[in-house]
mmCIF file with all atom_site columns, C-alpha atoms in Angstrom:
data_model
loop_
_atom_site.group_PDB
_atom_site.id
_atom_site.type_symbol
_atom_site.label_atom_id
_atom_site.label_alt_id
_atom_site.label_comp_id
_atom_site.label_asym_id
_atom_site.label_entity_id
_atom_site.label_seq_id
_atom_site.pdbx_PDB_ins_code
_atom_site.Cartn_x
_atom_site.Cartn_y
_atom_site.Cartn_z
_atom_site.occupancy
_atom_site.B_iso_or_equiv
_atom_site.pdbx_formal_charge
_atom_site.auth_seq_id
_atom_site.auth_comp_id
_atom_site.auth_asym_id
_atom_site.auth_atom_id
_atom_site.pdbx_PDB_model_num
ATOM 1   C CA . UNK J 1 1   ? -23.542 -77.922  7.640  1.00 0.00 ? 19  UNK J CA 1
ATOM 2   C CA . UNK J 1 2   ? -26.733 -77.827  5.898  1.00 0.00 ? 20  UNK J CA 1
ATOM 3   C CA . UNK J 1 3   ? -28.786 -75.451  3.941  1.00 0.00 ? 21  UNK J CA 1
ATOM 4   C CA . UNK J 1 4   ? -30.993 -74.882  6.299  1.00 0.00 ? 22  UNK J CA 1
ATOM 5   C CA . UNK J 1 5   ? -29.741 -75.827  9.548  1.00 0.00 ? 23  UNK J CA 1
ATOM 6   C CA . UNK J 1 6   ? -33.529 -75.661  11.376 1.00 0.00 ? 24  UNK J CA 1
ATOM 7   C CA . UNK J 1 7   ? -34.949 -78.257  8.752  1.00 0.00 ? 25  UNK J CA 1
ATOM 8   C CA . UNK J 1 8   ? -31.475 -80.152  9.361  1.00 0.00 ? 26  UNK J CA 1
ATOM 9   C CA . UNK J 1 9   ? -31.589 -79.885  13.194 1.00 0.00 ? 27  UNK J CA 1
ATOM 10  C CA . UNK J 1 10  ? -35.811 -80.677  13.074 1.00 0.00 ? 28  UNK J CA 1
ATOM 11  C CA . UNK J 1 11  ? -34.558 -83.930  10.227 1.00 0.00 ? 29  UNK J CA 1
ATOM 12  C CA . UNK J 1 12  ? -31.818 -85.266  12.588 1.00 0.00 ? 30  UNK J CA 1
ATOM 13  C CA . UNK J 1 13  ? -34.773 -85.195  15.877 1.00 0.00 ? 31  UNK J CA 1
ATOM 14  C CA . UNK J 1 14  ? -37.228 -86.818  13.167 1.00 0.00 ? 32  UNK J CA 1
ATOM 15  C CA . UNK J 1 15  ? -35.004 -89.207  12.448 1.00 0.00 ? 33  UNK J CA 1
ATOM 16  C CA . UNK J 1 16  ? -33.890 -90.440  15.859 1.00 0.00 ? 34  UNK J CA 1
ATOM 17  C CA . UNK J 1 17  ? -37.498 -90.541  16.881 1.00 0.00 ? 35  UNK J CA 1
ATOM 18  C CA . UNK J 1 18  ? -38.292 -92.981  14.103 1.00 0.00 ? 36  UNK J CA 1
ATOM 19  C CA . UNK J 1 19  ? -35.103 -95.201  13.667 1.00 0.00 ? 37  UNK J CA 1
ATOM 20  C CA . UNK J 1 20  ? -33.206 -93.852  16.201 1.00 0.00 ? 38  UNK J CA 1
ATOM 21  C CA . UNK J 1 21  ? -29.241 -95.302  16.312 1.00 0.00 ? 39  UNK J CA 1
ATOM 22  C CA . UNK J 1 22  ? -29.988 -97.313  12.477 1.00 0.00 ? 40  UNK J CA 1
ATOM 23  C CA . UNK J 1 23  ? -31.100 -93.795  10.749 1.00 0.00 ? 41  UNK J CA 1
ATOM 24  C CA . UNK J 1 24  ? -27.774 -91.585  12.290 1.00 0.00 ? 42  UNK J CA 1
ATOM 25  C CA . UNK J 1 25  ? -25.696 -94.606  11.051 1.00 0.00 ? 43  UNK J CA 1
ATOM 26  C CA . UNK J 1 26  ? -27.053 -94.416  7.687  1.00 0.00 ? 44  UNK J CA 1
ATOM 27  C CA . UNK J 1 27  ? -26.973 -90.938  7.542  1.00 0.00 ? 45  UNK J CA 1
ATOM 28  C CA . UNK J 1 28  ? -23.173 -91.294  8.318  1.00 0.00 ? 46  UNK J CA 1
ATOM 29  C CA . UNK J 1 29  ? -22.526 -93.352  5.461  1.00 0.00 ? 47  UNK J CA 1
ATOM 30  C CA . UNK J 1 30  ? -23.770 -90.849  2.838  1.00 0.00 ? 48  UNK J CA 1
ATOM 31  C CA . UNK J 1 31  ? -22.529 -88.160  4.615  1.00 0.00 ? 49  UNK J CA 1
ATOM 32  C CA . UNK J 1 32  ? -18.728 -89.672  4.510  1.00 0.00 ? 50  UNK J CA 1
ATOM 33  C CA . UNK J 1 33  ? -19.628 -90.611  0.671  1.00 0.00 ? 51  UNK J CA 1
ATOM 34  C CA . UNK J 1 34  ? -21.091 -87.342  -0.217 1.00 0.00 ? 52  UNK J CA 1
ATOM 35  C CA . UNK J 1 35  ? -22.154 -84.181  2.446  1.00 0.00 ? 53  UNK J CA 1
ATOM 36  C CA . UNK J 1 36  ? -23.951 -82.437  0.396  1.00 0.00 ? 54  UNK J CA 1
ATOM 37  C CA . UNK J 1 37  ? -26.595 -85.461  -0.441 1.00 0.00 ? 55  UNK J CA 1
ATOM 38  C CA . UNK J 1 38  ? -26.882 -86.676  3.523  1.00 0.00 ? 56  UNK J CA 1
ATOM 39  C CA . UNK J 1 39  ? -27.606 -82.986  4.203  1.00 0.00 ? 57  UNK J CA 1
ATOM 40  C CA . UNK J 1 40  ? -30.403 -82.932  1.639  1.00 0.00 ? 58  UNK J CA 1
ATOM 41  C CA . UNK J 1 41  ? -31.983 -86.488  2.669  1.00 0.00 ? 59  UNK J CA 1
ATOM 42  C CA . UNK J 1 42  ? -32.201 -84.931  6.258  1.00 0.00 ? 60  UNK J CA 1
ATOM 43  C CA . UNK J 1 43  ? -32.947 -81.689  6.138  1.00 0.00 ? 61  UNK J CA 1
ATOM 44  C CA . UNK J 1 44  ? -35.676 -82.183  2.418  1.00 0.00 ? 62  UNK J CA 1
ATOM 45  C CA . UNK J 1 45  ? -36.519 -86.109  3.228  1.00 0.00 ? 63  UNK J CA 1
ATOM 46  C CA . UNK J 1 46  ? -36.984 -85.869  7.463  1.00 0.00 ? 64  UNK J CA 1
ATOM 47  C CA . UNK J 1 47  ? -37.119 -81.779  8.154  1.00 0.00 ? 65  UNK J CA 1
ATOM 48  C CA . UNK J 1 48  ? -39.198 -80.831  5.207  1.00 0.00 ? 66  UNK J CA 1
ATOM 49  C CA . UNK J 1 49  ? -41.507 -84.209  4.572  1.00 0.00 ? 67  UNK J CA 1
ATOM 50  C CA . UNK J 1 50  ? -41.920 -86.089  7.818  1.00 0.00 ? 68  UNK J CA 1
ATOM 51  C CA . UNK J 1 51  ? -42.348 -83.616  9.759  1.00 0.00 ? 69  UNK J CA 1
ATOM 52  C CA . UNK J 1 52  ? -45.401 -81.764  8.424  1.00 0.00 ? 70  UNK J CA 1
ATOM 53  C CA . UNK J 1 53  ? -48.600 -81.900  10.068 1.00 0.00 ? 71  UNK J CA 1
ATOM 54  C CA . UNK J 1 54  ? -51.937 -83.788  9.426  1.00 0.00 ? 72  UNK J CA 1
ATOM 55  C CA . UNK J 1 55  ? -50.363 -86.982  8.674  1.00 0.00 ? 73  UNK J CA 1
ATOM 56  C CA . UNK J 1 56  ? -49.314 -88.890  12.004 1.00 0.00 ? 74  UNK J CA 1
ATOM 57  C CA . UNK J 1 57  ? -45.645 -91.073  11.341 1.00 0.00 ? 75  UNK J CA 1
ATOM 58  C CA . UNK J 1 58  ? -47.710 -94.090  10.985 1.00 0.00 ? 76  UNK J CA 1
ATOM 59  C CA . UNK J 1 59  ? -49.597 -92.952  8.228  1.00 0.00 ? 77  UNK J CA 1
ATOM 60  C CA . UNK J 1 60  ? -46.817 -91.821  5.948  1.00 0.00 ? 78  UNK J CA 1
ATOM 61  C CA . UNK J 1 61  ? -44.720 -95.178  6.572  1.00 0.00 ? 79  UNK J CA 1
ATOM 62  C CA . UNK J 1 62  ? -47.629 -96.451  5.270  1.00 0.00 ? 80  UNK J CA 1
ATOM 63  C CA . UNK J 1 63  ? -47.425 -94.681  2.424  1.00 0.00 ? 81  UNK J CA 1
ATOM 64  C CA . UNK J 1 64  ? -43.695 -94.916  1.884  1.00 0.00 ? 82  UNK J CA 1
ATOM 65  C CA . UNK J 1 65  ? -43.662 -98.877  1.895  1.00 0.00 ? 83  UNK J CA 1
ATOM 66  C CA . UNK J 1 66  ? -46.451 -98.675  -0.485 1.00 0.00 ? 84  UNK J CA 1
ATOM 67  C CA . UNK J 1 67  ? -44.088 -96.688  -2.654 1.00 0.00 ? 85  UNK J CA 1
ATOM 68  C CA . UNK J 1 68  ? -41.228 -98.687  -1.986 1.00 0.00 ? 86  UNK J CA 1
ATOM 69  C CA . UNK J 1 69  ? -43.204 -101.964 -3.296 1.00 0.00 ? 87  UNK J CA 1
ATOM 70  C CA . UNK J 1 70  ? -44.418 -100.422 -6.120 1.00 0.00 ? 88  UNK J CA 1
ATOM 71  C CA . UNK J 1 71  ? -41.020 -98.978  -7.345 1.00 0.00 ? 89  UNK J CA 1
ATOM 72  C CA . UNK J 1 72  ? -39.513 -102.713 -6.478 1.00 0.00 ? 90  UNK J CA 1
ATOM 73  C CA . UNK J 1 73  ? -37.509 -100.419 -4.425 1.00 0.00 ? 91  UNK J CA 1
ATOM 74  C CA . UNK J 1 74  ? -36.756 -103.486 -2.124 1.00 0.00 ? 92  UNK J CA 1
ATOM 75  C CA . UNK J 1 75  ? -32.943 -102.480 -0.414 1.00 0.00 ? 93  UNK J CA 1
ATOM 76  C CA . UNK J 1 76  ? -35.046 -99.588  1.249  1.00 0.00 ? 94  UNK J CA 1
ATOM 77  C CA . UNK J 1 77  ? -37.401 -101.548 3.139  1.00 0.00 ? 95  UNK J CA 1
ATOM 78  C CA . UNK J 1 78  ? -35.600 -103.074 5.783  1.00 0.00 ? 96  UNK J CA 1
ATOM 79  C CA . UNK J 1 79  ? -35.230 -99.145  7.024  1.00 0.00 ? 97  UNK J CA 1
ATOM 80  C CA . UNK J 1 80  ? -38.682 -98.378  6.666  1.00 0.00 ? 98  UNK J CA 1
ATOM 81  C CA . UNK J 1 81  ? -40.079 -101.561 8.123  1.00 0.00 ? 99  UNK J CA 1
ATOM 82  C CA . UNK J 1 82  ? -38.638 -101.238 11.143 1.00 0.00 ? 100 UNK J CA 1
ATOM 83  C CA . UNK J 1 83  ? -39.303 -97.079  11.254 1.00 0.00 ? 101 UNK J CA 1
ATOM 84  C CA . UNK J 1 84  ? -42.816 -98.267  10.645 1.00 0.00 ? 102 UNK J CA 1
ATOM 85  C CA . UNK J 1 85  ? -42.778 -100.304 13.435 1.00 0.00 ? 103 UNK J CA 1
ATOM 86  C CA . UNK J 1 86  ? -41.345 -98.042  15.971 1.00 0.00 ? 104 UNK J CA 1
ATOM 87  C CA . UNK J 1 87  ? -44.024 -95.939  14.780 1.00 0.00 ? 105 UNK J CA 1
ATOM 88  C CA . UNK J 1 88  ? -47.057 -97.988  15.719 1.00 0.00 ? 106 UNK J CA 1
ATOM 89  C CA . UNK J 1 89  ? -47.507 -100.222 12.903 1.00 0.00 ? 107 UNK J CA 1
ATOM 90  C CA . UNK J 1 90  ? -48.521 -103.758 13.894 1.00 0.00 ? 108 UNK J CA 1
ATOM 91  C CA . UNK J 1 91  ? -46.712 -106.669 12.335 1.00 0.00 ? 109 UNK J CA 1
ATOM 92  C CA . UNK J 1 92  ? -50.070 -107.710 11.161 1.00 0.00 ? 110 UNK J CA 1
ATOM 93  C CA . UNK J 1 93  ? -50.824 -104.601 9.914  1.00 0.00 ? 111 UNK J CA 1
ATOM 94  C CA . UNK J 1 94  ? -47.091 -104.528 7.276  1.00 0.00 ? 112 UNK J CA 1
ATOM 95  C CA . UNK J 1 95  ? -47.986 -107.770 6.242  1.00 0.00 ? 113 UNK J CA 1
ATOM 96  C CA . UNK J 1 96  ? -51.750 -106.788 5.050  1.00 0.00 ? 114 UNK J CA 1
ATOM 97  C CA . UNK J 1 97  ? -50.017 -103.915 3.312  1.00 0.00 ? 115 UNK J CA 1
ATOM 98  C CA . UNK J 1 98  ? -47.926 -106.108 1.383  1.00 0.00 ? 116 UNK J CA 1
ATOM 99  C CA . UNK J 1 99  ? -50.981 -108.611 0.620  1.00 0.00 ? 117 UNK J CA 1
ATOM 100 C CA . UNK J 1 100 ? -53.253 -105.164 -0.648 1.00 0.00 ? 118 UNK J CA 1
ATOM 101 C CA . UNK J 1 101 ? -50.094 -104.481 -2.882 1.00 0.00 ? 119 UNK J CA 1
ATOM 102 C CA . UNK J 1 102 ? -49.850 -107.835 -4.555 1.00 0.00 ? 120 UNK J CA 1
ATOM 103 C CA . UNK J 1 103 ? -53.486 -106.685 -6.062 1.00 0.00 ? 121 UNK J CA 1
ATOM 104 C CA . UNK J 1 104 ? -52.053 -103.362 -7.369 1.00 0.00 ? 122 UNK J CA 1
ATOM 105 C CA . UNK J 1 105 ? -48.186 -104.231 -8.345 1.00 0.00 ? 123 UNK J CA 1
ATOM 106 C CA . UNK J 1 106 ? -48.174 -108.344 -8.695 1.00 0.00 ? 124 UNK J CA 1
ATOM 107 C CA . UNK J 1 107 ? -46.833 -110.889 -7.050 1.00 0.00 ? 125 UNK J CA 1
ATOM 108 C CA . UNK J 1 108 ? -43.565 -110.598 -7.802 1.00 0.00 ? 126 UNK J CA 1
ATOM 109 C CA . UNK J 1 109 ? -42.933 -107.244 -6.079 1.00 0.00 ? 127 UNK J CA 1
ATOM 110 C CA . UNK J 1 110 ? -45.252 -108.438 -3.343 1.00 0.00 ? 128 UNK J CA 1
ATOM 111 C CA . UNK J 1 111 ? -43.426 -111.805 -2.602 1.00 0.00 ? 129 UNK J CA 1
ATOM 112 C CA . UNK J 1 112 ? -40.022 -109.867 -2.713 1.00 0.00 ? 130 UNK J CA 1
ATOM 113 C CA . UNK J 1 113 ? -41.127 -107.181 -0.068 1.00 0.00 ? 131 UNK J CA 1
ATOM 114 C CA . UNK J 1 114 ? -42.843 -110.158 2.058  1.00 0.00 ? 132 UNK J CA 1
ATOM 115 C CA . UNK J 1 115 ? -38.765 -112.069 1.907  1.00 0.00 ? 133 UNK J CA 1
ATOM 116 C CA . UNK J 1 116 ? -37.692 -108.275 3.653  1.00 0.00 ? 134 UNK J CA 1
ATOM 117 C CA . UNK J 1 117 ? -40.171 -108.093 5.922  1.00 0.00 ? 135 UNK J CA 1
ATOM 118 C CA . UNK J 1 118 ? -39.520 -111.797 6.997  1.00 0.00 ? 136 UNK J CA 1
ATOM 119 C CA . UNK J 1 119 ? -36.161 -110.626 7.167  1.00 0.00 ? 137 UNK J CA 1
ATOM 120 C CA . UNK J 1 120 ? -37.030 -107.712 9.584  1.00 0.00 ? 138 UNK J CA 1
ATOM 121 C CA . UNK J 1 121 ? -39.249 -109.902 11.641 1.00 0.00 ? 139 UNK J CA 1
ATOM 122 C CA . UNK J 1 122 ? -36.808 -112.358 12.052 1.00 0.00 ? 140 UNK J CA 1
ATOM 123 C CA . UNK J 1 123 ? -34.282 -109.696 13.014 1.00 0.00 ? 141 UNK J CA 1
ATOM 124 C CA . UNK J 1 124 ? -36.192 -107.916 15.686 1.00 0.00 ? 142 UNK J CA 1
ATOM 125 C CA . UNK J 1 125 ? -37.800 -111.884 17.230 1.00 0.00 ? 143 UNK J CA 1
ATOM 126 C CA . UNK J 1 126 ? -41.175 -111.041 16.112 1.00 0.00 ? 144 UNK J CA 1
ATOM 127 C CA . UNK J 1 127 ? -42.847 -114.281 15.654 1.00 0.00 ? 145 UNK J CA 1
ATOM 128 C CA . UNK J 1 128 ? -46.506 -113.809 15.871 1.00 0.00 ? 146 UNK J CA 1
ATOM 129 C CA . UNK J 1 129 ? -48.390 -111.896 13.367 1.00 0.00 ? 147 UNK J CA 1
#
C-alpha cells in the first residue's frame, strides 16, 4: 500500500471530497501504470498538501490553476476546474482568474486555459457566468 498509509487513507478522503468518482478513476490509471507513483500523488499531493490547515480548498485551487496556466500545464486543468468548482469557486470567479493571468503569463497561455475551461463549462451545463 503506501508509505504512509494515514497520509494515503487522509489523500484518498481529500480526494473524494474534492473530485469525488473523477479523482479515484484517475488515481486508478496511474496506479495500474505505476503503484508506487499513484501512492505518492495521494498520499504527498492530497494527504500531505491539501490537507494542511490555514488555507480553505478554495484557496489552494486557486492557486493550483494559477500554476497550471503559468506552466502551460493545460491537460491538468480540466481536473482542477471542476475540483475548484466543487469547492466553492464561482464560474465567474475561474474565468477572472484566467483574465488576471493573461496580465502575468500572456495571452497565449490565457486563451488556451479559457478553451479548457469552456470545455468544463460546457461539460457540467454551466451557461451563465
Amino acid at each position: 500500500m503506501s508509505r504512509d498509509s494515514d497520509n494515503y487513507n487522509k489523500g484518498m478522503e481529500v480526494l473524494n471530497e474534492m473530485v469525488g468518482a473523477q479523482g479515484l478513476i484517475a488515481i486508478e490509471s496511474f496506479k495500474k501504470f505505476y503503484p508506487d507513483f499513484a501512492d505518492f500523488l495521494v498520499s504527498f499531493g492530497f494527504g500531505e498538501i491539501y490537507s494542511r490547515e490555514i488555507l480553505d480548498f478554495k484557496q489552494r485551487e486557486t492557486i493550483t490553476l494559477t500554476a497550471l496556466i503559468s506552466q502551460g500545464a493545460f491537460e491538468q486543468m480540466g481536473f482542477h476546474l471542476n475540483a475548484a468548482l466543487n469547492v466553492g469557486m464561482s464560474p465567474k470567479e475561474i474565468v477572472e482568474l484566467v483574465i488576471h493571468c493573461a496580465a502575468y503569463v500572456g495571452f497565449p497561455k490565457a486563451c488556451s486555459a479559457m478553451v479548457q475551461v469552456m470545455n468544463v463549462f460546457e461539460q457540467r451545463g454551466i451557461k451563465e457566468i
